[in-house]
Amino acid sequence: DTAVSQTPKYLVTQMGNDKSIKCEQNLGHDTMYWYKQDSKKFLKIMFSYNNKELIINETVPNRFSPKSPDKAHLNLHINSLELGDSAVYFCASSLEGARGTYTFGSGTRLTVV
Amino acid sequence: DAKTTQPNSMESNEEEPVHLPCNHSTISGTDYIHWYRQLPSQGPEYVIHGLTSNVNNRMASLAIAEDRKSSTLILHRATLRDAAVYYCILRARGGGSNYKLTFGKGTLLTVNP
């Protein structure tokens, strides 16, 4: 049983398209996150949801819209894809609190051509 | 999150102990020290965390200096599978967005056979 699962694993699409990445966790965690890892391997947080409520939005272009239908799911929709959006996107989940440890998914490699 | 400083890279031989240092001189009294690692082509993985006392788990040990301004992640017997980027991260106990994990550059550990 995969704890945090993301789909798809790979996504190749043309500039200007709209795409979605889905994430689901079965750990009973109350907080979920999206991270972006660029070609230089820096991991940057994008969004965080706690109990379906947005609590972190790290200056991400509004072409990126997260949606959390319930505590176990956090999807990422991206409009009008640009070349610079090419990266690996990681979903993660945790229990709220400084002691809560994160569990990450295996990532979605997005390539915009 | 408070800043941490780690060496860019370290090398070890298989089956030898590895000590990965981290400096966090601006740590506050309520910051937890977390360690994560990212193996090639995978999502980050939780390793260990602590507050004041040294901690042991099946993966590693965490030695925290008495003044908490530095810590060391100890892998007791490195294997080739331990080759990864290791991140030392401080997590504030504040509310909301203060819980976020902020990744730095980490230490790239190379394990030689």
PDB file of C-alpha atoms in Angstrom, chain B residues 17-63:
ATOM      1  CA  PRO B  17      30.316   5.039  10.085  1.00  0.00           C
ATOM      2  CA  VAL B  18      29.371   8.417   8.655  1.00  0.00           C
ATOM      3  CA  HIS B  19      28.967  11.605  10.661  1.00  0.00           C
ATOM      4  CA  LEU B  20      27.019  14.320   8.847  1.00  0.00           C
ATOM      5  CA  PRO B  21      27.301  17.687  10.601  1.00  0.00           C
ATOM      6  CA  CYS B  22      24.796  20.521  10.711  1.00  0.00           C
ATOM      7  CA  ASN B  23      25.186  23.963  12.254  1.00  0.00           C
ATOM      8  CA  HIS B  24      22.131  25.871  13.423  1.00  0.00           C
ATOM      9  CA  SER B  25      23.456  28.636  15.643  1.00  0.00           C
ATOM     10  CA  THR B  26      20.211  30.662  15.501  1.00  0.00           C
ATOM     11  CA  ILE B  27      17.989  27.809  16.661  1.00  0.00           C
ATOM     12  CA  SER B  28      15.230  28.819  19.053  1.00  0.00           C
ATOM     13  CA  GLY B  29      14.215  26.882  22.115  1.00  0.00           C
ATOM     14  CA  THR B  30      11.163  25.336  20.480  1.00  0.00           C
ATOM     15  CA  ASP B  31      12.667  24.380  17.116  1.00  0.00           C
ATOM     16  CA  TYR B  32      12.795  20.688  16.310  1.00  0.00           C
ATOM     17  CA  ILE B  33      15.779  19.387  14.335  1.00  0.00           C
ATOM     18  CA  HIS B  34      14.665  17.188  11.449  1.00  0.00           C
ATOM     19  CA  TRP B  35      16.754  15.163   9.006  1.00  0.00           C
ATOM     20  CA  TYR B  36      15.520  13.982   5.649  1.00  0.00           C
ATOM     21  CA  ARG B  37      17.310  12.370   2.764  1.00  0.00           C
ATOM     22  CA  GLN B  38      16.606  12.148  -0.940  1.00  0.00           C
ATOM     23  CA  LEU B  39      17.865   9.158  -2.843  1.00  0.00           C
ATOM     24  CA  PRO B  40      18.401   9.560  -6.592  1.00  0.00           C
ATOM     25  CA  SER B  41      15.120   9.877  -8.522  1.00  0.00           C
ATOM     26  CA  GLN B  42      12.996   9.544  -5.371  1.00  0.00           C
ATOM     27  CA  GLY B  43      11.057  11.815  -3.070  1.00  0.00           C
ATOM     28  CA  PRO B  44      12.589  12.966   0.210  1.00  0.00           C
ATOM     29  CA  GLU B  45      12.424  10.460   3.017  1.00  0.00           C
ATOM     30  CA  TYR B  46      12.228  11.111   6.756  1.00  0.00           C
ATOM     31  CA  VAL B  47      15.286   9.958   8.678  1.00  0.00           C
ATOM     32  CA  ILE B  48      15.098  11.194  12.263  1.00  0.00           C
ATOM     33  CA  HIS B  49      14.251  14.193  14.400  1.00  0.00           C
ATOM     34  CA  GLY B  50      14.861  15.485  17.903  1.00  0.00           C
ATOM     35  CA  LEU B  51      14.541  18.437  20.228  1.00  0.00           C
ATOM     36  CA  THR B  52      17.198  18.272  22.956  1.00  0.00           C
ATOM     37  CA  SER B  53      18.193  14.684  23.669  1.00  0.00           C
ATOM     38  CA  ASN B  54      20.077  12.337  21.390  1.00  0.00           C
ATOM     39  CA  VAL B  55      17.798  10.053  19.394  1.00  0.00           C
ATOM     40  CA  ASN B  56      18.211   6.618  17.858  1.00  0.00           C
ATOM     41  CA  ASN B  57      16.073   4.769  15.371  1.00  0.00           C
ATOM     42  CA  ARG B  58      16.566   1.904  12.966  1.00  0.00           C
ATOM     43  CA  MET B  59      17.991   4.182  10.292  1.00  0.00           C
ATOM     44  CA  ALA B  60      20.353   6.465  12.172  1.00  0.00           C
ATOM     45  CA  SER B  61      21.278   8.311  15.346  1.00  0.00           C
ATOM     46  CA  LEU B  62      20.996  12.017  15.985  1.00  0.00           C
ATOM     47  CA  ALA B  63      23.476  13.643  18.333  1.00  0.00           C
TER      48      ALA B  63
END
